[in-house]
Coordinates of C-alpha atoms and ligand atoms in Angstrom, one line a residue:
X1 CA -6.8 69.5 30.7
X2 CA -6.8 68.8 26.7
X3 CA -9.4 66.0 26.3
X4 CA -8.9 63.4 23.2
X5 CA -11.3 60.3 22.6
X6 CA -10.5 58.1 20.1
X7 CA -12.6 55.0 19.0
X8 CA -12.1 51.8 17.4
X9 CA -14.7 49.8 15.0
X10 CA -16.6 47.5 17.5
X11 CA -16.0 43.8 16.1
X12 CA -18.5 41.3 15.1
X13 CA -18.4 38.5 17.8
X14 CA -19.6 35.6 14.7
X15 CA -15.7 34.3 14.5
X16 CA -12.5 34.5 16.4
X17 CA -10.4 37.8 15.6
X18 CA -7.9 37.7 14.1
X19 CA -4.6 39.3 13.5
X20 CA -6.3 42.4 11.3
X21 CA -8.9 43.4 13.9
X22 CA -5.8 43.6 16.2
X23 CA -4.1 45.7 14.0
X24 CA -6.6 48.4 14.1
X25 CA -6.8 48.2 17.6
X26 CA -3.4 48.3 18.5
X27 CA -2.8 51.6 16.4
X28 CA -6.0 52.9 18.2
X29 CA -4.1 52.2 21.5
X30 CA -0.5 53.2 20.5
X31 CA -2.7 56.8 19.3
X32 CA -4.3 56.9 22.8
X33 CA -1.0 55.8 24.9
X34 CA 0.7 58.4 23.1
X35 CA -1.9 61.2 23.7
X36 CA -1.6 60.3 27.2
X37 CA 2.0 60.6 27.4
X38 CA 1.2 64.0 26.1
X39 CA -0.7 65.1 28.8
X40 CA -4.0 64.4 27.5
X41 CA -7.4 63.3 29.1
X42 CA -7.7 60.2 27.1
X43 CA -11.2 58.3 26.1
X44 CA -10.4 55.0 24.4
X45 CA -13.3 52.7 23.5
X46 CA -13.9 49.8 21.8
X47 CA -16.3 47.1 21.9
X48 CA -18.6 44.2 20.1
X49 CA -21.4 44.2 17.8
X50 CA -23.8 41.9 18.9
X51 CA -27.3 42.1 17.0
X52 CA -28.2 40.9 13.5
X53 CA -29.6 38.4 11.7
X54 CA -26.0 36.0 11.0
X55 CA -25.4 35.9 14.8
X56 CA -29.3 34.9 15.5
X57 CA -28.7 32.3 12.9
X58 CA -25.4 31.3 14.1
X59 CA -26.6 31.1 17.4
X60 CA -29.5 29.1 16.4
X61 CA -27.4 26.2 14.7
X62 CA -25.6 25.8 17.7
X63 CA -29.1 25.5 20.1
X64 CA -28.1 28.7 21.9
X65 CA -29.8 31.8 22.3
X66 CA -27.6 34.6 21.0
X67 CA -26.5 35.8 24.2
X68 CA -25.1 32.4 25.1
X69 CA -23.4 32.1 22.0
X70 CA -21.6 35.3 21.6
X71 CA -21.0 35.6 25.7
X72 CA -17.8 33.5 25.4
X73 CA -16.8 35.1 22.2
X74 CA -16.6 38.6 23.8
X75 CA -15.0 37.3 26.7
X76 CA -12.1 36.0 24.3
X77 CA -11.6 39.8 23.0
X78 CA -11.5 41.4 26.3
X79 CA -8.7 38.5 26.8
X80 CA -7.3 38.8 23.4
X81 CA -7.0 42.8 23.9
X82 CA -5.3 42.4 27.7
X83 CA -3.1 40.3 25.8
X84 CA -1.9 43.1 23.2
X85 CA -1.7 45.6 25.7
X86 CA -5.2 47.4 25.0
X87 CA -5.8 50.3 27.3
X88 CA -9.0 51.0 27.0
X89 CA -11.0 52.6 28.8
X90 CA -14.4 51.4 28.2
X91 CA -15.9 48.3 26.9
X92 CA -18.7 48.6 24.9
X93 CA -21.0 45.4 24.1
X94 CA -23.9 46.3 22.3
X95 CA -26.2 44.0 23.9
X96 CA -25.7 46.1 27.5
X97 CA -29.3 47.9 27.7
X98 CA -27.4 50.9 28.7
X99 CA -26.5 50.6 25.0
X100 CA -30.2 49.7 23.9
X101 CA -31.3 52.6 25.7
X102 CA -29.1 55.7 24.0
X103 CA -29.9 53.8 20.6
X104 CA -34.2 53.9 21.5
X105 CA -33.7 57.6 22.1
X106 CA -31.7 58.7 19.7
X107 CA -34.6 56.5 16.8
X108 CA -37.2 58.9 18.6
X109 CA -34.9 61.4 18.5
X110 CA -34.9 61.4 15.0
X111 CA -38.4 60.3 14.3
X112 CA -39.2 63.2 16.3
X113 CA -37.4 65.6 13.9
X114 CA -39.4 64.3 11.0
X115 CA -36.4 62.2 9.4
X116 CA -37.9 58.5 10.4
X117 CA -40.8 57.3 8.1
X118 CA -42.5 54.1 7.4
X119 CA -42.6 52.6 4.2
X120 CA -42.1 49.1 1.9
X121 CA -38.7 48.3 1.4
X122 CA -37.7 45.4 -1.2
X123 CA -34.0 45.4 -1.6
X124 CA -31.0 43.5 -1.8
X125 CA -29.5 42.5 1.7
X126 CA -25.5 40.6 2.4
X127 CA -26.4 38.9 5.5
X128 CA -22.6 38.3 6.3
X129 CA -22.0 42.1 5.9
X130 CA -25.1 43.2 7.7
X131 CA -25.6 45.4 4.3
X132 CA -28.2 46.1 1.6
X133 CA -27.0 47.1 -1.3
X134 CA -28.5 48.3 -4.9
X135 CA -28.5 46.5 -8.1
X136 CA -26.0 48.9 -9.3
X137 CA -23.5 48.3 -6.7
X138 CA -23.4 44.3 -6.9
X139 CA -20.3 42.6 -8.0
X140 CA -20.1 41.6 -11.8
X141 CA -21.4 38.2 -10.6
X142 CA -24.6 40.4 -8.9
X143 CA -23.0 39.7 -5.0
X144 CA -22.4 41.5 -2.4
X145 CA -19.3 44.2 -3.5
X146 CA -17.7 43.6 -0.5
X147 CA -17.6 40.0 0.6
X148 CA -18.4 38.2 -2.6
X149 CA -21.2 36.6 -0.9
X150 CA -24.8 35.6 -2.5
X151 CA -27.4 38.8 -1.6
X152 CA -30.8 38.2 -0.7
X153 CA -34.0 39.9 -1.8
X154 CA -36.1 40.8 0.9
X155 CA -39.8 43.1 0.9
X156 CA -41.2 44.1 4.4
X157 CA -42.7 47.0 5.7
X158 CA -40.2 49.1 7.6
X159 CA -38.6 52.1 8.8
X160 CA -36.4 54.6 6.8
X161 CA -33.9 57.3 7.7
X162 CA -34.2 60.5 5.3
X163 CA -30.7 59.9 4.6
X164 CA -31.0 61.5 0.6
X165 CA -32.2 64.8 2.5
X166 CA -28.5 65.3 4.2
X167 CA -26.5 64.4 0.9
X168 CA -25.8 68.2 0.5
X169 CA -25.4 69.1 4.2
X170 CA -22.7 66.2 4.0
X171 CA -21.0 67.2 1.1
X172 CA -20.4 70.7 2.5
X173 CA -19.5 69.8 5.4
X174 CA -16.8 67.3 4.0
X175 CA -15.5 70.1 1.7
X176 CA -15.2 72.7 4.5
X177 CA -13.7 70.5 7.1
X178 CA -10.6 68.5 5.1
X179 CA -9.4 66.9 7.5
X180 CA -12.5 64.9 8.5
X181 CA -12.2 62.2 6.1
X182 CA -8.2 61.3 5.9
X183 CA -6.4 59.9 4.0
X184 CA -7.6 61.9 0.9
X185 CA -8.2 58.8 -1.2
X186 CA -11.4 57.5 0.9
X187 CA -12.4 61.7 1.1
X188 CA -12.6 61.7 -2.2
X189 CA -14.1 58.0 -2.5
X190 CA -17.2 59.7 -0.5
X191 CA -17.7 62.6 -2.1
X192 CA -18.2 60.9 -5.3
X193 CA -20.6 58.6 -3.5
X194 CA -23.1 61.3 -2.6
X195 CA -22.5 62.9 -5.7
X196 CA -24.0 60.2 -7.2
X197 CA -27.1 60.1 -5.0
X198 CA -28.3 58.9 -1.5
X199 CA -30.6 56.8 -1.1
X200 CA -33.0 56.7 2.1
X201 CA -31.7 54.2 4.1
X202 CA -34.1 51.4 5.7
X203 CA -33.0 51.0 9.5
X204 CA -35.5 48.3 10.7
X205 CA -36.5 44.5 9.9
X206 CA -39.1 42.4 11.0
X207 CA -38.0 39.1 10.0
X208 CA -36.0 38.3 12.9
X209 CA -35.8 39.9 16.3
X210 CA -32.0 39.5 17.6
X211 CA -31.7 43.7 18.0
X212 CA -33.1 46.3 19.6
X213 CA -36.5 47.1 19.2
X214 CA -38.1 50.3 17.5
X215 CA -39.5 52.2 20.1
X216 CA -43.2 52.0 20.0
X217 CA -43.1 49.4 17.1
X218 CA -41.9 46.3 18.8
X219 CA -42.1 43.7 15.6
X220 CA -39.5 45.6 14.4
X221 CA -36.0 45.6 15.3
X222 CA -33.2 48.5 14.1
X223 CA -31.1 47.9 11.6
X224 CA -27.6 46.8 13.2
X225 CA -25.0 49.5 11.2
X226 CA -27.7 52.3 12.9
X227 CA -27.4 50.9 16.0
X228 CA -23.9 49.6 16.1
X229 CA -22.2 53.6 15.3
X230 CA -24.7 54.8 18.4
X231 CA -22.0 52.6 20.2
X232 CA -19.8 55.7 20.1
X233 CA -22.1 58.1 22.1
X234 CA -23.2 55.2 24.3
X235 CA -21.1 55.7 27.2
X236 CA -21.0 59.8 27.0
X237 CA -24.5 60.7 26.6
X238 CA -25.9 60.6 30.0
X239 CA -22.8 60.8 31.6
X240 CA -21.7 64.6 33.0
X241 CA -18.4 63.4 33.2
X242 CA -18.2 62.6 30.2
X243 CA -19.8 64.7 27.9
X244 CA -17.2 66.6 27.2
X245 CA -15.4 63.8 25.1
X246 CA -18.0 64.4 22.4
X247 CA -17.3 65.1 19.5
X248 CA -14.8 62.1 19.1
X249 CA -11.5 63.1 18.2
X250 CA -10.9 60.3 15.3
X251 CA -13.0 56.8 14.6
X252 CA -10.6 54.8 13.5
X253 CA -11.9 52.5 10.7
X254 CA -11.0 49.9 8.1
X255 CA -11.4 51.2 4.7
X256 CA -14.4 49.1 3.8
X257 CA -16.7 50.6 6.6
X258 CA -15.4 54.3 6.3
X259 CA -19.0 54.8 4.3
X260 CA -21.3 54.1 6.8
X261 CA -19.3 56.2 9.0
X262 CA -18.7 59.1 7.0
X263 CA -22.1 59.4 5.9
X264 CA -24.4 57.7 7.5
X265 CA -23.4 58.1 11.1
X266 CA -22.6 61.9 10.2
X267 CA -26.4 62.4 9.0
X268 CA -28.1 60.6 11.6
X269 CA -26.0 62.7 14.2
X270 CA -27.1 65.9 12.2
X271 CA -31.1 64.3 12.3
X272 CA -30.8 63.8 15.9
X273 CA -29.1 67.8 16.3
X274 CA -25.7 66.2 17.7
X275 CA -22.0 67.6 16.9
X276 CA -20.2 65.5 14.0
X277 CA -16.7 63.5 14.9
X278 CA -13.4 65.8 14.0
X279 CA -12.2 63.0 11.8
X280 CA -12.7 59.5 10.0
X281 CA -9.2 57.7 10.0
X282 CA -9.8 54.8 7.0
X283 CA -6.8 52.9 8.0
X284 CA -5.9 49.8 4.9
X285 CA -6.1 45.8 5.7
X286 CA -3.7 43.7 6.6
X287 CA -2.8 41.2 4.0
X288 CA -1.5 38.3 3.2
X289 CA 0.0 36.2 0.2
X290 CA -3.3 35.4 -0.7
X291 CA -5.2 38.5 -0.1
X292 CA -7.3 40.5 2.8
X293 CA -7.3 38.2 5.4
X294 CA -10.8 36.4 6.3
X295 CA -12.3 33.0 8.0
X296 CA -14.2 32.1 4.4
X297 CA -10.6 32.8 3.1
X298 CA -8.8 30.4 5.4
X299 CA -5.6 32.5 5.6
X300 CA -6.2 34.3 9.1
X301 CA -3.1 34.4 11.6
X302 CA -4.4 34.0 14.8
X303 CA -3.1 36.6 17.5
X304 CA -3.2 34.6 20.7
X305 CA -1.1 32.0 19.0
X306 CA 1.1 34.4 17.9
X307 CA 1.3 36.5 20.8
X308 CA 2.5 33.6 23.0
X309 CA 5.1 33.1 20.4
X310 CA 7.0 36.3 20.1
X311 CA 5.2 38.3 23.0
X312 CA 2.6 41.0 22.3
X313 CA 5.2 43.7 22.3
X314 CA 7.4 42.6 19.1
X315 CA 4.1 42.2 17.2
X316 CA 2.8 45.9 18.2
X317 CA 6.4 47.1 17.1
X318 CA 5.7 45.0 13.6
X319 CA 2.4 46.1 13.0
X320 CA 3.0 49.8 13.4
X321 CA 6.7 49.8 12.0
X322 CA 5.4 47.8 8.6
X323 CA 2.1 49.0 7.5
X324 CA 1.9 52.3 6.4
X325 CA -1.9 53.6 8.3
X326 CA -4.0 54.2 5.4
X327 CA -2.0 51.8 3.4
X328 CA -2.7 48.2 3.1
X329 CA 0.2 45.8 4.6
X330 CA 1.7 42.6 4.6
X331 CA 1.8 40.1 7.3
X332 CA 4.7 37.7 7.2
X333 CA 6.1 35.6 9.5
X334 CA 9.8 35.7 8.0
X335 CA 9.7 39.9 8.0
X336 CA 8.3 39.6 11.6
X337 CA 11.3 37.5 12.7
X338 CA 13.5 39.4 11.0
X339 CA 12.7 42.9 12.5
X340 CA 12.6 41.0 15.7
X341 CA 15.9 40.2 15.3
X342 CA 17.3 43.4 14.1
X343 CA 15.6 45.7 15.3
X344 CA 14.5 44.7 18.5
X345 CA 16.8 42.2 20.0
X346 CA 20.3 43.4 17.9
X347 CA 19.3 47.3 17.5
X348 CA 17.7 48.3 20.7
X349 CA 18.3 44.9 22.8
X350 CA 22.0 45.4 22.7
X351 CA 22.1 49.2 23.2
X352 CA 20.2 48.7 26.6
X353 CA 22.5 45.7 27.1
X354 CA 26.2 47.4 26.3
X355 CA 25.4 50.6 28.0
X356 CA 23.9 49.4 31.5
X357 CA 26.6 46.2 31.4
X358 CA 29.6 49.1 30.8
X359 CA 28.2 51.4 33.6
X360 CA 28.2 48.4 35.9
X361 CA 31.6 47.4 35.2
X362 CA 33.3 50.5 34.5
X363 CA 31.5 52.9 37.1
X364 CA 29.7 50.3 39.9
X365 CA 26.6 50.8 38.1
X366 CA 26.8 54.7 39.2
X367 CA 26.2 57.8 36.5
X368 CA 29.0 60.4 37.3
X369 CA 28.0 64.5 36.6
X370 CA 28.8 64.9 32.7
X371 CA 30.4 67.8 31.7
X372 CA 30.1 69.2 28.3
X373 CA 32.0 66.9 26.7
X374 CA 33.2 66.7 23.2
X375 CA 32.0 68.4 19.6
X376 CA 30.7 64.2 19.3
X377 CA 28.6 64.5 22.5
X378 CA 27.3 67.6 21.2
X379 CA 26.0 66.7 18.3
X380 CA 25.2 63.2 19.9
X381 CA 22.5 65.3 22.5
X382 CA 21.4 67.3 19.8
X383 CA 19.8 64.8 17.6
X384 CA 18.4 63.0 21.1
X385 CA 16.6 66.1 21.3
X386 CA 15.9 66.3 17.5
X387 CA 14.4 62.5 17.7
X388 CA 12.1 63.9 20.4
X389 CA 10.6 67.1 18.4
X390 CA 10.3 65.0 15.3
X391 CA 8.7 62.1 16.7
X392 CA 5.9 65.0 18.3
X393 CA 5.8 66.3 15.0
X394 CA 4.9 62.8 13.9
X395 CA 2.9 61.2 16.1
X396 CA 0.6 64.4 16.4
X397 CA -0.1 63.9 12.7
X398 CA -0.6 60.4 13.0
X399 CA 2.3 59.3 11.1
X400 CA 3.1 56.2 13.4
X401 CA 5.4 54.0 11.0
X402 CA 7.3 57.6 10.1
X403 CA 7.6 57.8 14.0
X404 CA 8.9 54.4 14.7
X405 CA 11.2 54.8 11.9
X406 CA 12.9 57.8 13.6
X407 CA 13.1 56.4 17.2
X408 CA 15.3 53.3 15.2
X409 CA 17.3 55.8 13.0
X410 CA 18.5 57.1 16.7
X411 CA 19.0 54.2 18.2
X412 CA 21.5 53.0 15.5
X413 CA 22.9 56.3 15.9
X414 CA 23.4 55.3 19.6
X415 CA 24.9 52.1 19.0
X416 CA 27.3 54.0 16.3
X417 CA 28.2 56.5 19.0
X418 CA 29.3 53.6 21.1
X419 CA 31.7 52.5 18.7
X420 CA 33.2 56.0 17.9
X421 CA 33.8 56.6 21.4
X422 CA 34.9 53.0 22.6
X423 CA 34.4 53.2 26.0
X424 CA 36.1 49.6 26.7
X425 CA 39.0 51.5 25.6
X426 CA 38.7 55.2 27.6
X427 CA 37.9 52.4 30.7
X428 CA 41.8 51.2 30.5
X429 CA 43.2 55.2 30.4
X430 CA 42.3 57.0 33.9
X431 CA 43.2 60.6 32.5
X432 CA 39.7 59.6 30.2
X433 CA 37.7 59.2 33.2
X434 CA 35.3 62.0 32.6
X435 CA 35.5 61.3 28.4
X436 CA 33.9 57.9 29.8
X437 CA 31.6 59.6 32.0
X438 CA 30.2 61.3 29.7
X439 CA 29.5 58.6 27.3
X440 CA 28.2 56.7 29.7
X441 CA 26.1 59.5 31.0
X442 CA 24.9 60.5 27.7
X443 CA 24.2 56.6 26.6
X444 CA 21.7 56.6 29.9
X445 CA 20.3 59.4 29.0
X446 CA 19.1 58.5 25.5
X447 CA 17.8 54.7 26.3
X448 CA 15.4 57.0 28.9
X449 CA 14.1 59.5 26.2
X450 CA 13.8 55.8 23.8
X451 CA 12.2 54.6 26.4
X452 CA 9.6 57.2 26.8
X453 CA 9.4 57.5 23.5
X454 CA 8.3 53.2 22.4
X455 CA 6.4 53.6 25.9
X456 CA 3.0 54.1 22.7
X457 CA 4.2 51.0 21.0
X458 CA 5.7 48.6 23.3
X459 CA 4.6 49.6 26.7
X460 CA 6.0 46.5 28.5
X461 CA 9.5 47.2 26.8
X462 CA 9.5 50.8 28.1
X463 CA 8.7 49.9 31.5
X464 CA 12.0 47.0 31.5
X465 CA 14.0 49.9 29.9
X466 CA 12.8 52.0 33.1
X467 CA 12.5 49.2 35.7
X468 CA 16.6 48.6 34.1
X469 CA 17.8 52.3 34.4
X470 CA 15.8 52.3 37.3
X471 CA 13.5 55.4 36.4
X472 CA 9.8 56.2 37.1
X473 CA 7.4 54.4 35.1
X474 CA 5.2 56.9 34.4
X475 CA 6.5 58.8 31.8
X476 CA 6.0 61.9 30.1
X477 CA 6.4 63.5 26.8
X478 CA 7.9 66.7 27.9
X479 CA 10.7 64.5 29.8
X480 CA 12.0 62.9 26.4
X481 CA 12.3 66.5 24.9
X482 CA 15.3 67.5 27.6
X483 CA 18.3 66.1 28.2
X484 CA 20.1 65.7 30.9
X485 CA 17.4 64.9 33.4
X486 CA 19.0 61.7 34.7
X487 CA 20.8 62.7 38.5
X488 CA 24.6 62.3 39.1
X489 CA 25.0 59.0 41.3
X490 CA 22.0 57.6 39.6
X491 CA 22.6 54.0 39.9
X492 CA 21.2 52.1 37.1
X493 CA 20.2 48.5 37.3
X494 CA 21.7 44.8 35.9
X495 CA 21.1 44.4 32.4
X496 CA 18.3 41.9 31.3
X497 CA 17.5 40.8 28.2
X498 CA 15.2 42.5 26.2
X499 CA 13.9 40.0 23.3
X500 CA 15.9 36.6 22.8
X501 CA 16.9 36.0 19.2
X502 CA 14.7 34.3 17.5
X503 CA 16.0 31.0 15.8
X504 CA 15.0 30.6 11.9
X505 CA 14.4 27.4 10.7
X506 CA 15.3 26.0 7.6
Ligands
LIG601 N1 -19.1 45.5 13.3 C1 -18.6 46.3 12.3 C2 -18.1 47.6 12.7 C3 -19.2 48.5 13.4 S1 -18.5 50.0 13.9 C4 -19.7 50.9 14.4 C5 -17.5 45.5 11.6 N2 -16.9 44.5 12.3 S2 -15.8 43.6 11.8 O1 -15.5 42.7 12.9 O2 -16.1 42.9 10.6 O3 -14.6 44.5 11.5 C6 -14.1 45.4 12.4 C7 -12.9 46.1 11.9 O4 -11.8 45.2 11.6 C8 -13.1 46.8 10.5 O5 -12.6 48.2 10.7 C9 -12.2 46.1 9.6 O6 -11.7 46.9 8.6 C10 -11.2 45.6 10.5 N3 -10.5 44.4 9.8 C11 -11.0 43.2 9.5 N4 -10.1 42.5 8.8 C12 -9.0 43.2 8.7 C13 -7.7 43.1 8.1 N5 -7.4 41.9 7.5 N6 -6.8 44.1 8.2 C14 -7.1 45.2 8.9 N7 -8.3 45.4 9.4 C15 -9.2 44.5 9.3 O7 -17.2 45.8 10.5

């Protein structure tokens, strides 16, 4: 069997997620869900980050050690991600020694080749973004480029990784392999990054201790970005099972991490002899009104809040249908109701709702053998099948909004078909009996390939859509790509609604 293992960032436990960190997730698990559905051997991690200096300090300000204060907060993802539908398979908390161990070895590993020295390092660290940065790449008000945040000077004896010794290895190994830093944007970001020089990188501190400690050098702890990408290998390593996951199929990142994951993590995998990822995905933010959306920022939409009020499903559907993946996005509440109201409760709500509500009146809820029908059918089975070979297209190229977009464009041509053919109106003529099979038949028949088809995106409406037409729940892809697979004297189920309308306030 194909294998496929895809990964998402793991997230800092010092606040709450919020609705961007489930963005990135959620396309990590539509991507997995739909590799499955294709027949794949799926790996799907994600996971926390727990060491550094800002949780240590957090921790202490609240008289807990750090375990105790981020222990609740990672029990609040795992929640938070059961909520949305996650399917991951793995968990990975960074704190777990089977984590500390892999990232001890892999530091001797490296220190072994030669790449691992000691030396002084005085430079500029973010605290908040677990980042040092150099004069040069400080905001115009000398902060951290990222956050915005005051940087700290700090000099103390520590570790570095030869990371300037790889810049040329890196470079030709982004230029020979396009696809491994998409979209083309960031690729190019990167390569102009190394072209303008690596630095060696220090990985350890001594001026706190919340991380894992250097091997043989126990004053020192490793720096948390070269322990935090180990994460990825963590659960494959030592495991025969699972080796064969590695290399990772895609990382998904946000865009403002994709460097320490296109070159960092690449060279330390290359200084400890290991096989590279196939591919970086740099996916955009989410944003709102007032920009990216953060706690200092105060304008963060908060997912279980919002889950219990529209239901994980309608926000999955929203955050893949909207955002563009590489692109940044919009959140808003207004467009959310809106597509939930077209698109979900009028576009696919009703077609579920007509077609199982007109087999149960006009038929006793049976499907009767269709026949070929008319040149309307025809081309109505057709572009069924179409749908199907163009959402594979799609989805294998990672083009989730494109493939969204598609399933809809068939689904209003489902609803249309209903209209042309009027059923309500072949139901009154019994020389039409088979005309109204067929449409009936045929209606049945697409709502199981949409079915299988959103099964990636809103797994909880697939399985109503099945549990309603009365089909196996476990789908497949080939299934959706032939028509016609639906038995005669199939009896379908009652209709229940799908998504309620949702009422607009003024
Ligand atoms: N702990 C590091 C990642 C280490 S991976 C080896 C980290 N954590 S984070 O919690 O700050 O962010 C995790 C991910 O959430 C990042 O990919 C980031 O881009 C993403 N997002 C945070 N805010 C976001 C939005 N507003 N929109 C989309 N994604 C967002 O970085």
């Amino acid at each position: 069997m194909k294998t496929f293992y895809i990964t998402t960032p793991i997230y800092y436990p010092s606040a709450n997620l919020h609705i961007g960190h489930a963005y990135c997730t959620t396309i990590a698990d539509a991507i997995a869900r739909y590799k499955r559905l294709a027949g794949y051997e799926v790996f799907f991690l994600t996971g926390s980050d727990e060491h550094g200096q800002k949780i240590q300090r957090t921790a202490q300000a609240e008289n807990k050690t750090p375990l105790e204060y981020v222990d609740p907060i990672v029990e609040n993802f795992k929640e938070l991600w059961k909520k949305f539908y996650i399917s991951n398979d793995d968990f990975i908390r960074t704190s777990e020694p089977r984590h500390e161990k892999v990232v001890q070895e892999i530091f001797k590993r490296i220190q072994d080749n030669g790449d691992i020295y000691k030396g002084e390092y005085t430079g500029l660290y973010c605290t908040p973004c677990e980042s040092y940065w150099t004069e040069l790449q400080l905001d115009e008000n000398g902060c951290c480029p990222d956050c915005h945040r005051p940087v700290e000077k700090v000099s103390e004896e520590a570790y570095f990784f030869k990371l300037s010794k790889y810049a040329d290895k890196l470079l030709q190994h982004i230029e020979e392999h396009p696809e491994f830093i998409v979209p083309t944007s960031r690729r190019n970001e990167m390569i102009n990054f190394i072209k303008s020089g690596l630095e060696d990188l220090c990985i350890s501190r001594t001026s706190f201790d919340w991380g894992i400690p250097v091997p043989g050098d126990e004053r020192h702890v490793i720096y948390v970005w070269f322990d935090a990408v180990i994460n990825y290998i963590t659960p494959l390593i030592h495991n025969p099972d699972m080796k064969k996951f590695w290399p990772a199929d895609i990382h998904l990142v946000g865009k403002e991490i994709v460097r320490f994951h296109t070159i960092i993590w690449p060279a330390m995998l290359m200084a400890a002899n290991l096989p590279l990822p196939k591919q970086i995905y740099g996916h955009g933010w989410l944003v709102t009104d007032s920009g990216k959306m953060s706690k200092s920022k105060g304008n963060v939409v908060d997912p279980v809040a919002l889950v219990e009020e529209f239901g994980a499903d309608a926000i999955r559907y929203f955050l893949l249908r909207e955002i563009t993946l590489g692109l940044d996005g919009n959140f808003n509440r207004d467009a959310l109701i809106q597509r939930i109201n077209s698109d979900l409760a009028n576009d696919l709500g009703n077609l579920l709702h007509r077609t199982l509500n007109m087999i149960g009146k006009f038929q006793k809820k049976i499907l009767i053998a269709s026949t070929e029908g008319t040149d309307l059918d025809k081309s109505f089975r057709l572009e069924a099948l179409d749908t199907a070979a163009e959402y594979r297209r799609l989805m294998d190229n990672v083009q989730l909004s494109d493939a969204v977009k598609v399933v809809w464009k068939f689904i209003g041509r489902a609803n249309k078909y209903i209209d042309e053919t009027t059923p309500w109106k072949l139901a009154k003529d019994e020389t039409k009996r088979q005309e109204l099979a067929n449409v009936l038949y045929n209606l049945a028949e697409s709502l199981r390939i949409v079915g299988i088809l959103i099964s990636p995106f809103m797994p909880a409406t697939a399985e109503k859509i099945f549990e309603q037409l009365k089909v196996s729940s476990e789908p497949k892809l080939d299934d959706a790509e032939v028509f016609g697979l639906l038995e005669a004297n199939h009896e379908v189920g009652k209709p229940e609604q799908l998504f309620p309308r949702i009422l607009i306030e003024d």
